[in-house]
């Protein structure tokens, strides 16, 4: 039996992970579940999976969960705080760790899982964006197995030769073609982007996801973060990564080889496919996703990305090329700006403005240790917050 810890089990990826795990009770046993504040959903998940541990980051949510679990007679041990997350990420009973917390909050438990040599199923792209160098170092030192869950990176992984880590050019790869749906505003004119609402931004045409990543998809910051994520995962520089807008989201990404071949992974847009792939790799297991119907799809379209309507994409390339803590600063400013946008304190186009100004005001440093990364992350958050307040005044 493989013990699985699901970090962020109440979220969109967490729920899809449990859906796949539940289809294979002979293969997987859930050993720990974690969430921030959502007690009700956590109670249901504990009833269904009876994990050894349940972690609520929020203290009072942990107390409430504890009471409710006792009332229904469950023995699951309740932990709280970041210490709780780290405990269930590196405990011996966890063979695999699904890293599906949203945002910078995932970094510490993800690093703990990598350090402990787990199979890490990485959905939380923010931890590679913030600290890709340190993260990959931990993976290498411990011999952890890092498997990408982000659908594009999972597709790239599936299309890569086995020995890609030695270097892409040696492996005969000359380009990564990172596909993007273009989000809900793919063809919206700049003038109209000024007044789009959070409701419009979170209504993704193909994927159902958490709010933060949905806004990131609308601004194409998600693709920018994915360019950075791909640089770390595939040990390459941003100039080998070409973003290809592909509105149908059927091709999840491609790898172009020196002999002219292009390998792609296709499938219905459902995260259970990359989740099942990473859970079973190198085997294949059933995921619950319907087969792709080629006649139903009928056509596949491709477009070049528009860097002028989607400045977050340009800012991401600039940040990874600058290196050091610049991607962490970009990520932190984005988290603050997206939160303000969702709370109607910032316009949609204001998101990119706030990030760009934050990047120009906060000096980046070599990302040698977590302290410096958290310091610049914090400074970027404060700077972005101030800019948002100034703009509203
Ligand atoms: P979500 O908002 O649906 O769920 C987030 C989870 O994280 C929840 O369980 C929540 O309780 C937990 N959480 C939130 N704040 C926390 C905190 N401060 N401390 C600890 N836990 C906290 O998000 P999601 O859409 O499932 O995305 C999760 C991650 O996966 C993100 O990094 C996202 O970029 C990535 N991802 C998601 C998708 C998708 O289809 N949803 C696709 C690719 C990558
Ligand atoms: Mg993705």
Short mmCIF file of C-alpha atoms and ligand atoms in Angstrom, two decimals:
data_model
loop_
_atom_site.label_atom_id
_atom_site.label_comp_id
_atom_site.label_asym_id
_atom_site.label_seq_id
_atom_site.Cartn_x
_atom_site.Cartn_y
_atom_site.Cartn_z
CA UNK A 1 0.00 0.00 0.00
CA UNK A 2 1.28 3.44 -0.90
CA UNK A 3 0.67 6.10 1.78
CA UNK A 4 -0.48 9.42 0.35
CA UNK A 5 -0.53 12.83 2.04
CA UNK A 6 -2.72 15.38 0.27
CA UNK A 7 -1.70 18.96 1.09
CA UNK A 8 -4.60 21.26 0.21
CA UNK A 9 -7.13 18.40 0.10
CA UNK A 10 -10.21 20.65 0.16
CA UNK A 11 -9.20 22.58 -2.97
CA UNK A 12 -9.83 21.86 -6.62
CA UNK A 13 -6.69 19.72 -7.12
CA UNK A 14 -7.08 18.10 -3.70
CA UNK A 15 -10.62 16.95 -4.47
CA UNK A 16 -9.57 15.61 -7.90
CA UNK A 17 -6.68 13.75 -6.25
CA UNK A 18 -9.00 12.08 -3.76
CA UNK A 19 -11.33 11.15 -6.61
CA UNK A 20 -8.50 9.27 -8.34
CA UNK A 21 -7.19 7.73 -5.11
CA UNK A 22 -10.68 6.45 -4.22
CA UNK A 23 -10.75 4.49 -7.50
CA UNK A 24 -7.72 2.46 -6.37
CA UNK A 25 -8.26 1.36 -2.77
CA UNK A 26 -5.91 -1.62 -3.21
CA UNK A 27 -3.08 0.64 -4.26
CA UNK A 28 -3.32 3.86 -2.20
CA UNK A 29 -4.08 4.69 1.42
CA UNK A 30 -4.65 8.34 2.40
CA UNK A 31 -2.47 8.98 5.48
CA UNK A 32 -3.01 12.73 5.90
CA UNK A 33 -5.25 15.51 4.65
CA UNK A 34 -4.67 19.25 5.11
CA UNK A 35 -6.67 22.44 4.64
CA UNK A 36 -6.65 26.04 5.71
CA UNK A 37 -10.11 26.77 7.17
CA UNK A 38 -12.74 24.59 5.42
CA UNK A 39 -13.89 22.37 8.29
CA UNK A 40 -17.08 20.97 6.75
CA UNK A 41 -15.41 19.54 3.69
CA UNK A 42 -12.55 18.21 5.84
CA UNK A 43 -15.00 16.34 8.08
CA UNK A 44 -16.53 14.66 5.01
CA UNK A 45 -13.10 13.76 3.65
CA UNK A 46 -12.04 12.29 7.01
CA UNK A 47 -15.20 10.20 7.11
CA UNK A 48 -14.53 8.84 3.66
CA UNK A 49 -10.75 8.23 3.91
CA UNK A 50 -10.08 7.84 7.66
CA UNK A 51 -6.57 9.30 7.51
CA UNK A 52 -4.14 9.06 10.41
CA UNK A 53 -3.80 12.88 10.48
CA UNK A 54 -5.88 15.91 9.49
CA UNK A 55 -4.26 19.34 9.60
CA UNK A 56 -6.12 22.64 9.72
CA UNK A 57 -3.63 25.49 9.41
CA UNK A 58 -6.02 27.77 11.25
CA UNK A 59 -6.01 27.03 15.03
CA UNK A 60 -9.68 27.60 15.69
CA UNK A 61 -10.64 25.55 12.64
CA UNK A 62 -8.46 22.76 14.07
CA UNK A 63 -10.36 22.92 17.39
CA UNK A 64 -13.71 22.75 15.60
CA UNK A 65 -12.55 19.84 13.48
CA UNK A 66 -11.28 18.00 16.55
CA UNK A 67 -14.69 18.29 18.26
CA UNK A 68 -16.63 17.22 15.18
CA UNK A 69 -14.41 14.19 14.51
CA UNK A 70 -14.78 13.01 18.12
CA UNK A 71 -18.55 13.39 17.91
CA UNK A 72 -18.68 11.02 14.97
CA UNK A 73 -16.20 8.66 16.61
CA UNK A 74 -13.22 9.08 14.28
CA UNK A 75 -9.70 8.55 15.63
CA UNK A 76 -7.97 10.88 13.14
CA UNK A 77 -5.38 13.00 14.95
CA UNK A 78 -5.83 16.75 14.36
CA UNK A 79 -2.80 19.02 14.00
CA UNK A 80 -2.56 22.73 13.22
CA UNK A 81 -0.25 25.41 11.84
CA UNK A 82 2.66 25.19 9.44
CA UNK A 83 4.31 22.68 11.83
CA UNK A 84 1.37 20.37 11.24
CA UNK A 85 1.76 20.68 7.47
CA UNK A 86 5.49 19.98 7.67
CA UNK A 87 4.89 16.98 9.94
CA UNK A 88 2.54 15.22 7.52
CA UNK A 89 4.75 16.12 4.53
CA UNK A 90 7.85 14.41 5.89
CA UNK A 91 6.51 11.63 8.13
CA UNK A 92 7.57 8.06 7.19
CA UNK A 93 3.98 6.89 6.51
CA UNK A 94 3.72 9.33 3.59
CA UNK A 95 5.30 7.74 0.52
CA UNK A 96 3.74 10.24 -1.87
CA UNK A 97 2.92 13.89 -1.16
CA UNK A 98 0.45 15.76 -3.34
CA UNK A 99 1.52 19.42 -3.11
CA UNK A 100 -1.77 21.22 -3.80
CA UNK A 101 -1.81 24.17 -1.42
CA UNK A 102 -2.34 27.45 -3.28
CA UNK A 103 0.31 30.16 -3.21
CA UNK A 104 3.45 30.77 -1.17
CA UNK A 105 1.92 28.94 1.82
CA UNK A 106 2.82 25.66 0.14
CA UNK A 107 6.54 26.28 0.12
CA UNK A 108 7.56 24.96 3.53
CA UNK A 109 5.71 21.63 3.48
CA UNK A 110 6.72 21.08 -0.16
CA UNK A 111 10.37 21.64 0.70
CA UNK A 112 10.01 19.27 3.65
CA UNK A 113 8.60 16.56 1.37
CA UNK A 114 11.43 17.08 -1.14
CA UNK A 115 14.05 16.98 1.62
CA UNK A 116 12.57 13.74 2.96
CA UNK A 117 12.96 12.10 -0.46
CA UNK A 118 9.25 11.56 -1.14
CA UNK A 119 7.56 11.21 -4.47
CA UNK A 120 6.37 14.82 -4.74
CA UNK A 121 3.38 15.42 -6.99
CA UNK A 122 3.79 19.11 -7.58
CA UNK A 123 0.70 21.18 -8.37
CA UNK A 124 1.84 24.22 -6.39
CA UNK A 125 3.86 26.02 -9.05
CA UNK A 126 4.45 28.97 -6.73
CA UNK A 127 7.06 27.03 -4.75
CA UNK A 128 9.23 26.56 -7.84
CA UNK A 129 8.68 30.17 -8.87
CA UNK A 130 9.79 31.40 -5.45
CA UNK A 131 12.64 29.07 -4.77
CA UNK A 132 13.25 26.83 -7.78
CA UNK A 133 17.00 26.64 -7.16
CA UNK A 134 16.68 25.55 -3.53
CA UNK A 135 13.80 23.22 -4.29
CA UNK A 136 15.61 21.40 -7.10
CA UNK A 137 18.70 21.16 -4.91
CA UNK A 138 16.68 19.42 -2.18
CA UNK A 139 15.23 17.03 -4.76
CA UNK A 140 18.68 16.18 -6.04
CA UNK A 141 20.21 15.76 -2.58
CA UNK A 142 17.49 13.45 -1.27
CA UNK A 143 16.72 11.57 -4.48
CA UNK A 144 13.06 12.63 -4.28
CA UNK A 145 10.91 11.89 -7.34
CA UNK A 146 9.45 15.12 -8.62
CA UNK A 147 6.45 14.65 -10.89
CA UNK A 148 4.63 17.65 -12.34
CA UNK A 149 0.86 17.90 -11.93
CA UNK A 150 0.37 21.18 -13.75
CA UNK A 151 -1.23 19.81 -16.95
CA UNK A 152 1.29 21.48 -19.28
CA UNK A 153 4.32 20.33 -17.35
CA UNK A 154 2.90 16.87 -16.97
CA UNK A 155 2.41 16.82 -20.77
CA UNK A 156 5.99 18.03 -21.31
CA UNK A 157 7.26 15.37 -18.90
CA UNK A 158 5.34 12.71 -20.83
CA UNK A 159 6.78 13.99 -24.14
CA UNK A 160 10.39 14.27 -22.92
CA UNK A 161 13.05 11.60 -23.35
CA UNK A 162 13.86 9.73 -20.09
CA UNK A 163 17.32 11.29 -19.78
CA UNK A 164 16.26 14.92 -20.13
CA UNK A 165 17.80 15.99 -16.82
CA UNK A 166 21.29 15.72 -18.26
CA UNK A 167 20.47 18.70 -20.51
CA UNK A 168 17.87 19.29 -23.19
CA UNK A 169 20.21 19.78 -26.13
CA UNK A 170 22.08 16.54 -25.34
CA UNK A 171 18.72 14.80 -25.24
CA UNK A 172 17.92 16.12 -28.73
CA UNK A 173 15.31 18.62 -27.57
CA UNK A 174 15.37 22.11 -29.04
CA UNK A 175 12.14 23.69 -27.81
CA UNK A 176 9.35 23.30 -25.30
CA UNK A 177 6.02 24.41 -26.74
CA UNK A 178 3.97 25.45 -23.71
CA UNK A 179 0.31 25.68 -24.63
CA UNK A 180 -2.09 28.25 -23.17
CA UNK A 181 -5.85 28.40 -23.56
CA UNK A 182 -5.68 32.20 -23.56
CA UNK A 183 -8.29 32.25 -20.78
CA UNK A 184 -11.65 34.03 -20.83
CA UNK A 185 -10.19 37.24 -22.33
CA UNK A 186 -8.19 35.69 -25.17
CA UNK A 187 -9.83 37.91 -27.77
CA UNK A 188 -11.10 40.74 -25.56
CA UNK A 189 -9.84 44.16 -26.78
CA UNK A 190 -7.55 46.10 -24.42
CA UNK A 191 -10.15 48.83 -24.01
CA UNK A 192 -12.67 46.34 -22.57
CA UNK A 193 -10.09 44.69 -20.30
CA UNK A 194 -10.13 47.89 -18.21
CA UNK A 195 -13.55 47.14 -16.81
CA UNK A 196 -13.77 43.33 -16.55
CA UNK A 197 -15.13 41.99 -13.25
CA UNK A 198 -13.88 39.18 -10.97
CA UNK A 199 -16.91 37.07 -12.04
CA UNK A 200 -15.88 37.37 -15.69
CA UNK A 201 -12.25 36.65 -14.85
CA UNK A 202 -12.90 33.44 -12.91
CA UNK A 203 -15.17 32.01 -15.61
CA UNK A 204 -12.56 29.92 -17.44
CA UNK A 205 -13.73 28.52 -20.80
CA UNK A 206 -12.18 25.02 -20.40
CA UNK A 207 -10.98 24.32 -16.86
CA UNK A 208 -12.68 24.45 -13.47
CA UNK A 209 -10.11 25.66 -10.91
CA UNK A 210 -9.57 27.65 -7.70
CA UNK A 211 -10.17 31.43 -7.83
CA UNK A 212 -6.56 32.57 -7.68
CA UNK A 213 -5.35 30.42 -10.56
CA UNK A 214 -8.46 31.33 -12.55
CA UNK A 215 -7.58 35.03 -12.33
CA UNK A 216 -3.97 34.13 -13.19
CA UNK A 217 -5.27 32.38 -16.30
CA UNK A 218 -7.29 35.44 -17.29
CA UNK A 219 -4.22 37.71 -16.97
CA UNK A 220 -1.95 35.02 -18.44
CA UNK A 221 0.19 35.33 -15.32
CA UNK A 222 -0.52 31.64 -14.93
CA UNK A 223 1.36 31.01 -18.18
CA UNK A 224 4.14 33.32 -17.02
CA UNK A 225 4.49 31.37 -13.76
CA UNK A 226 4.45 28.18 -15.83
CA UNK A 227 7.34 29.41 -18.00
CA UNK A 228 9.35 29.86 -14.80
CA UNK A 229 8.16 26.50 -13.46
CA UNK A 230 9.24 24.81 -16.71
CA UNK A 231 12.72 26.38 -16.54
CA UNK A 232 13.30 24.68 -13.18
CA UNK A 233 11.59 21.37 -13.88
CA UNK A 234 13.33 20.83 -17.20
CA UNK A 235 16.64 22.47 -16.36
CA UNK A 236 16.50 25.02 -19.16
CA UNK A 237 16.35 28.76 -19.87
CA UNK A 238 13.28 30.80 -20.80
CA UNK A 239 14.42 31.28 -24.42
CA UNK A 240 13.80 27.57 -25.11
CA UNK A 241 10.19 27.92 -24.00
CA UNK A 242 7.66 29.10 -26.58
CA UNK A 243 4.13 29.92 -25.41
CA UNK A 244 1.55 28.72 -27.95
CA UNK A 245 -2.05 29.86 -27.52
CA UNK A 246 -4.32 26.89 -28.21
CA UNK A 247 -7.93 27.74 -27.29
CA UNK A 248 -9.29 24.17 -27.19
CA UNK A 249 -6.93 23.00 -24.38
CA UNK A 250 -6.72 19.54 -25.92
CA UNK A 251 -2.98 19.52 -26.54
CA UNK A 252 -1.56 20.07 -23.07
CA UNK A 253 1.95 20.96 -24.37
CA UNK A 254 4.59 19.71 -26.76
CA UNK A 255 8.30 19.02 -27.08
CA UNK A 256 10.13 19.80 -30.32
CA UNK A 257 13.18 17.69 -31.22
CA UNK A 258 16.22 18.50 -33.37
CA UNK A 259 15.12 16.03 -36.04
CA UNK A 260 11.90 17.97 -36.63
CA UNK A 261 9.65 15.69 -34.57
CA UNK A 262 7.14 17.25 -32.21
CA UNK A 263 5.71 15.06 -29.45
CA UNK A 264 2.52 16.11 -27.73
CA UNK A 265 0.23 14.85 -25.00
CA UNK A 266 -3.50 15.24 -25.64
CA UNK A 267 -6.53 14.67 -23.48
CA UNK A 268 -9.75 16.13 -22.18
CA UNK A 269 -9.11 19.12 -19.91
CA UNK A 270 -9.50 17.30 -16.59
CA UNK A 271 -6.76 17.39 -13.93
CA UNK A 272 -7.44 13.77 -12.97
CA UNK A 273 -5.36 12.70 -16.00
CA UNK A 274 -2.05 14.29 -14.87
CA UNK A 275 -2.86 13.32 -11.26
CA UNK A 276 -3.39 9.64 -12.20
CA UNK A 277 -0.27 9.73 -14.37
CA UNK A 278 1.91 11.02 -11.53
CA UNK A 279 0.35 8.68 -8.95
CA UNK A 280 1.00 5.59 -11.06
CA UNK A 281 4.12 6.56 -13.06
CA UNK A 282 5.63 4.72 -14.85
CA UNK A 283 2.46 2.65 -14.96
CA UNK A 284 -0.98 3.82 -16.12
CA UNK A 285 -4.17 3.64 -14.09
CA UNK A 286 -7.79 4.55 -14.65
CA UNK A 287 -8.58 8.20 -13.76
CA UNK A 288 -12.29 8.61 -14.39
CA UNK A 289 -11.62 10.93 -17.35
CA UNK A 290 -13.61 10.23 -20.51
CA UNK A 291 -11.73 9.20 -23.67
CA UNK A 292 -10.92 11.97 -26.09
CA UNK A 293 -13.32 12.04 -29.02
CA UNK A 294 -11.33 13.27 -32.04
CA UNK A 295 -14.43 13.69 -34.19
CA UNK A 296 -16.06 15.75 -31.51
CA UNK A 297 -13.00 18.05 -31.31
CA UNK A 298 -12.75 18.25 -35.11
CA UNK A 299 -10.14 21.03 -35.13
CA UNK A 300 -7.20 22.43 -33.19
CA UNK A 301 -6.22 26.11 -33.44
CA UNK A 302 -2.98 27.89 -32.58
CA UNK A 303 -2.12 31.58 -32.10
CA UNK A 304 0.86 33.63 -31.01
CA UNK A 305 0.51 35.17 -27.53
CA UNK A 306 -0.21 38.91 -27.39
CA UNK A 307 2.33 40.41 -25.01
CA UNK A 308 0.76 43.87 -25.17
CA UNK A 309 -2.69 42.82 -23.92
CA UNK A 310 -1.12 40.34 -21.48
CA UNK A 311 1.84 42.19 -19.90
CA UNK A 312 2.04 39.62 -17.06
CA UNK A 313 3.56 37.21 -19.58
CA UNK A 314 6.30 39.70 -20.49
CA UNK A 315 6.95 40.48 -16.81
CA UNK A 316 7.42 36.77 -16.09
CA UNK A 317 10.01 36.33 -18.84
CA UNK A 318 11.80 39.45 -17.54
CA UNK A 319 11.76 38.14 -13.96
CA UNK A 320 13.18 34.69 -14.78
CA UNK A 321 15.84 36.25 -17.02
CA UNK A 322 16.78 38.62 -14.21
CA UNK A 323 16.97 35.62 -11.85
CA UNK A 324 17.58 35.61 -8.09
CA UNK A 325 14.55 36.64 -6.07
CA UNK A 326 12.90 38.52 -8.99
CA UNK A 327 10.42 35.66 -9.66
CA UNK A 328 9.57 35.54 -5.93
CA UNK A 329 8.91 39.31 -6.01
CA UNK A 330 6.74 38.87 -9.12
CA UNK A 331 4.81 36.03 -7.46
CA UNK A 332 4.25 37.90 -4.18
CA UNK A 333 3.09 41.09 -5.92
CA UNK A 334 0.76 38.97 -8.05
CA UNK A 335 -0.79 37.22 -5.03
CA UNK A 336 -1.51 40.57 -3.37
CA UNK A 337 -2.82 42.14 -6.58
CA UNK A 338 -5.08 39.17 -7.41
CA UNK A 339 -6.51 39.24 -3.91
CA UNK A 340 -7.23 42.98 -4.26
CA UNK A 341 -8.83 42.39 -7.68
CA UNK A 342 -11.06 39.62 -6.28
CA UNK A 343 -12.10 42.01 -3.48
CA UNK A 344 -12.79 44.78 -6.00
CA UNK A 345 -10.00 47.00 -4.68
CA UNK A 346 -8.00 46.90 -7.92
CA UNK A 347 -8.91 46.84 -11.61
CA UNK A 348 -7.95 43.92 -13.81
CA UNK A 349 -5.28 45.89 -15.69
CA UNK A 350 -4.09 47.23 -12.34
CA UNK A 351 -2.75 43.74 -11.56
CA UNK A 352 0.07 43.98 -14.13
CA UNK A 353 0.77 47.63 -13.21
CA UNK A 354 1.17 46.78 -9.53
CA UNK A 355 3.50 43.87 -10.35
CA UNK A 356 5.62 45.93 -12.73
CA UNK A 357 6.03 48.80 -10.26
CA UNK A 358 6.77 46.39 -7.41
CA UNK A 359 9.48 44.72 -9.51
CA UNK A 360 11.03 48.12 -10.21
CA UNK A 361 10.97 49.17 -6.53
CA UNK A 362 12.07 46.01 -4.72
CA UNK A 363 15.71 45.10 -5.33
CA UNK A 364 16.24 41.43 -6.08
CA UNK A 365 19.00 39.35 -4.52
CA UNK A 366 20.69 36.04 -5.20
CA UNK A 367 18.16 33.42 -3.99
CA UNK A 368 20.69 31.49 -1.90
CA UNK A 369 18.57 30.80 1.17
CA UNK A 370 14.96 30.84 2.33
CA UNK A 371 15.47 33.86 4.61
CA UNK A 372 16.39 36.13 1.71
CA UNK A 373 13.52 34.75 -0.39
CA UNK A 374 10.98 35.37 2.40
CA UNK A 375 12.45 38.81 3.04
CA UNK A 376 12.01 39.90 -0.59
CA UNK A 377 8.61 38.17 -0.74
CA UNK A 378 7.50 40.18 2.31
CA UNK A 379 8.90 43.45 0.96
CA UNK A 380 7.13 42.84 -2.35
CA UNK A 381 3.82 42.17 -0.54
CA UNK A 382 4.12 45.41 1.46
CA UNK A 383 5.10 47.41 -1.63
CA UNK A 384 2.24 45.98 -3.69
CA UNK A 385 -0.23 46.64 -0.87
CA UNK A 386 0.89 50.28 -0.63
CA UNK A 387 0.58 50.74 -4.38
CA UNK A 388 -2.98 49.37 -4.31
CA UNK A 389 -3.97 51.74 -1.49
CA UNK A 390 -2.38 54.70 -3.32
CA UNK A 391 -4.24 53.83 -6.55
CA UNK A 392 -7.57 53.61 -4.70
CA UNK A 393 -7.08 57.00 -3.00
P1 LIG B 1 -7.86 25.96 -4.37
O1 LIG B 1 -7.98 27.38 -3.98
O2 LIG B 1 -9.03 25.28 -4.94
O3 LIG B 1 -7.38 25.09 -3.08
C1 LIG B 1 -6.31 25.48 -2.31
C2 LIG B 1 -6.06 24.54 -1.13
O4 LIG B 1 -5.00 25.12 -0.34
C3 LIG B 1 -7.26 24.37 -0.20
O5 LIG B 1 -7.28 23.06 0.32
C4 LIG B 1 -6.97 25.35 0.94
O6 LIG B 1 -7.52 24.94 2.18
C5 LIG B 1 -5.45 25.31 1.01
N1 LIG B 1 -4.88 26.57 1.49
C6 LIG B 1 -5.21 27.83 1.11
N2 LIG B 1 -4.48 28.73 1.80
C7 LIG B 1 -3.68 28.04 2.62
C8 LIG B 1 -2.72 28.41 3.60
N3 LIG B 1 -2.42 29.69 3.86
N4 LIG B 1 -2.07 27.44 4.25
C9 LIG B 1 -2.35 26.13 4.01
N5 LIG B 1 -3.27 25.72 3.13
C10 LIG B 1 -3.92 26.66 2.42
O7 LIG B 1 -6.60 25.88 -5.35
P2 LIG B 1 -6.35 24.87 -6.57
O8 LIG B 1 -6.97 25.40 -7.79
O9 LIG B 1 -6.63 23.48 -6.13
O10 LIG B 1 -4.77 25.05 -6.78
C11 LIG B 1 -3.82 24.47 -5.90
C12 LIG B 1 -2.44 24.61 -6.53
O11 LIG B 1 -2.41 23.86 -7.73
C13 LIG B 1 -2.08 26.04 -6.92
O12 LIG B 1 -0.71 26.25 -6.70
C14 LIG B 1 -2.36 26.08 -8.41
O13 LIG B 1 -1.53 27.00 -9.10
C15 LIG B 1 -2.02 24.66 -8.82
N6 LIG B 1 -2.72 24.19 -10.01
C16 LIG B 1 -4.08 24.09 -10.02
C17 LIG B 1 -4.73 23.66 -11.16
C18 LIG B 1 -6.23 23.48 -11.18
O14 LIG B 1 -6.75 22.97 -12.16
N7 LIG B 1 -6.95 23.85 -10.15
C19 LIG B 1 -3.99 23.35 -12.32
C20 LIG B 1 -2.61 23.47 -12.27
C21 LIG B 1 -1.97 23.89 -11.11
MG1 LIG B 2 -1.33 24.71 -16.08
#
